[in-house]
Short mmCIF file of C-alpha atoms in Angstrom, two decimals:
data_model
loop_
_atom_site.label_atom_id
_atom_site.label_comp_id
_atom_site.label_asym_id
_atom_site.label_seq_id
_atom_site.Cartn_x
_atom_site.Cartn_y
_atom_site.Cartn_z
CA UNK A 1 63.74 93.41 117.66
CA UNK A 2 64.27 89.57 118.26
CA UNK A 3 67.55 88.97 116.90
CA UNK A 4 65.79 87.27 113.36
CA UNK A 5 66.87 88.43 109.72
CA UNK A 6 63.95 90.61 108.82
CA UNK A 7 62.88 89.76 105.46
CA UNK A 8 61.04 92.74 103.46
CA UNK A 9 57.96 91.60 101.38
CA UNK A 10 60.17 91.94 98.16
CA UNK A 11 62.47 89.29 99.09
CA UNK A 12 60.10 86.67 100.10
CA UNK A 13 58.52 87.09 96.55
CA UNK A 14 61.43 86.77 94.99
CA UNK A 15 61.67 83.76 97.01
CA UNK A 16 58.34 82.21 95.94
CA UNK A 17 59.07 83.48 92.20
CA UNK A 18 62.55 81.51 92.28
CA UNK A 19 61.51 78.38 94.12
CA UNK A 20 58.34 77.81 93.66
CA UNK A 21 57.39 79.13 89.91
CA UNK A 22 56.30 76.04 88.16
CA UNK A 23 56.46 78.15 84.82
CA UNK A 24 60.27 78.46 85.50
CA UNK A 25 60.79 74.85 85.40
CA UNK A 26 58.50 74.17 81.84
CA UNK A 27 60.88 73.62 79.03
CA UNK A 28 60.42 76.03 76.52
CA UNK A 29 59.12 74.19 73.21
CA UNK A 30 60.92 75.70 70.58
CA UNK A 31 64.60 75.19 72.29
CA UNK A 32 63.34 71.46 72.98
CA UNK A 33 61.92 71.39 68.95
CA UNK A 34 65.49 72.59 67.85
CA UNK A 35 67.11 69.71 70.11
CA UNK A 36 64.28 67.16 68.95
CA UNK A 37 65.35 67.42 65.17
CA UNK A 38 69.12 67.68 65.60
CA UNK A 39 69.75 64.88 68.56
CA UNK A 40 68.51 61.11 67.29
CA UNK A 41 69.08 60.21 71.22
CA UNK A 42 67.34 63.00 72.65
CA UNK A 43 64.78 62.59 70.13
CA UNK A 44 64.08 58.74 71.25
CA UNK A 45 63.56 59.70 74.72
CA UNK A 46 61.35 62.25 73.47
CA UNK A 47 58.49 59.84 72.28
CA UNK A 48 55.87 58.20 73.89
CA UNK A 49 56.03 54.89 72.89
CA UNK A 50 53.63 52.86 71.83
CA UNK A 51 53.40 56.09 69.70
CA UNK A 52 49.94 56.47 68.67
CA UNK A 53 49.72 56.80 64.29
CA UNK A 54 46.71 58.07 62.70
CA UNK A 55 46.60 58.11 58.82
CA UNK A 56 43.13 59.72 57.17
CA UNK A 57 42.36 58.94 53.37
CA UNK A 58 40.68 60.86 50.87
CA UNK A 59 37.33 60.18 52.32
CA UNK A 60 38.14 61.28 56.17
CA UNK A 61 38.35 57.26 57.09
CA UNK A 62 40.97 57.15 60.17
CA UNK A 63 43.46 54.03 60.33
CA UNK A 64 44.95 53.92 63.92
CA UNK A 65 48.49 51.88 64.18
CA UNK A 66 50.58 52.33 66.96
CA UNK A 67 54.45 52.10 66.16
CA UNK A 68 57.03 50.88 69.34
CA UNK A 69 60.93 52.55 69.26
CA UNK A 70 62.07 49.68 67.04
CA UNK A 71 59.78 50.60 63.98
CA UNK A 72 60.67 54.81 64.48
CA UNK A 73 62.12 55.95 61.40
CA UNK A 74 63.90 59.27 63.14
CA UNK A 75 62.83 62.33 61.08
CA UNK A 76 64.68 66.30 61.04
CA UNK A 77 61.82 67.76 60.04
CA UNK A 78 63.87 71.25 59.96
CA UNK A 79 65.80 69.96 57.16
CA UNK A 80 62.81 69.30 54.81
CA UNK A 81 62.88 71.38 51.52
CA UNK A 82 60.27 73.59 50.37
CA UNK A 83 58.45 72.90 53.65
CA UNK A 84 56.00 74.55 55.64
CA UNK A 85 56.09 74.61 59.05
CA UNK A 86 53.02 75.89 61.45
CA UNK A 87 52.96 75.68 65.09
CA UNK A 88 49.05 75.62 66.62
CA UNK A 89 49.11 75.73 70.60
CA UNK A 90 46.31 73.53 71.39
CA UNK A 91 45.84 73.99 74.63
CA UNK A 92 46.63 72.30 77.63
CA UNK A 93 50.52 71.83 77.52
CA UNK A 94 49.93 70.78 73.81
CA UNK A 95 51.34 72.02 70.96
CA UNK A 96 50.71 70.79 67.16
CA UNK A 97 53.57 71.13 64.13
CA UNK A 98 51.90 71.15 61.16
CA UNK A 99 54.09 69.64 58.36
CA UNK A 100 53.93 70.35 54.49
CA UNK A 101 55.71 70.35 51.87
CA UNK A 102 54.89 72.60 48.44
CA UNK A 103 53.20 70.53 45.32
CA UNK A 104 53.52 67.41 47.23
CA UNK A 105 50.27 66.64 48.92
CA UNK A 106 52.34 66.02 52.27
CA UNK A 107 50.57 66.95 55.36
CA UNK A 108 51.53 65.51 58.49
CA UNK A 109 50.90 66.64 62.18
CA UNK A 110 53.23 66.18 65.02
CA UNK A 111 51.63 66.63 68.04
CA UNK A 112 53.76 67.11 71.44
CA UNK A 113 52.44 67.22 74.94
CA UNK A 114 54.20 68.66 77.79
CA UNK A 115 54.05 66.34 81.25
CA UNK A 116 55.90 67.29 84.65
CA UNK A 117 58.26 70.69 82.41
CA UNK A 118 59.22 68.54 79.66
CA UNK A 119 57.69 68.20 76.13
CA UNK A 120 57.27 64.63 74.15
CA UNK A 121 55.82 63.58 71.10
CA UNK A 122 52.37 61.45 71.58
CA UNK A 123 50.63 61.71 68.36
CA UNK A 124 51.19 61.63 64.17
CA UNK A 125 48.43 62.48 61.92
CA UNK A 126 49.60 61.99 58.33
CA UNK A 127 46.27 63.24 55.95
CA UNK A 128 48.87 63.45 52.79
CA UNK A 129 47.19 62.60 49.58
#
């Protein structure tokens, strides 16, 4: 023997798995949704800004504005009544909340997009009639 630790092949993947697993270090979405719609701070520095708006009409015509942190109107979309809330994984590190809310004609998506582990808000498409 030469006098060095001896590590079995068990350890050194444990190793890799604890130091190197870039899965590990991702934020998972719906801890980071929870903290999105209860912290107005967090939720800021949770936005890309100039955020990108996209409103469609009745006849599928898209209006593009995009809105700076000034003009942000911060939303809890958790505390909505009668709403309905779908989450679409779209691929990518992207992940979709679809928004509506019963007999109102509101449907809104908020689309979030996860760069370097941590997930922001990029996009708003509001198709309510």
């Amino acid at each position: 023997m030469s006098g060095e630790p001896h590590l079995r092949e068990s350890d050194l993947n444990r190793s890799i798995y604890l130091y190197s697993d870039p899965i590990a270090q991702v934020e998972k979405f719906d801890a980071f949704f929870k903290k999105f719609n209860a912290n107005t701070s967090f939720q800021l520095a949770r936005i890309m800004f100039p955020l990108k708006i996209v409103t469609v009409d009745d006849a599928d015509k898209q209006y593009v504005k995009y809105i700076n942190k000034p003009e942000w109107r911060l939303v809890n979309l958790l505390e909505i009544k009668d709403i309905i809330i779908s989450k679409q994984n779209m691929g990518k590190g992207r992940i979709t909340i679809l928004l509506e809310i019963k007999d109102t004609g509101v449907h809104t998506a908020y689309t979030f997009e996860n760069k370097n582990g941590k997930w922001y808000l990029f996009l708003v498409t509001d198709k309510s009639t």
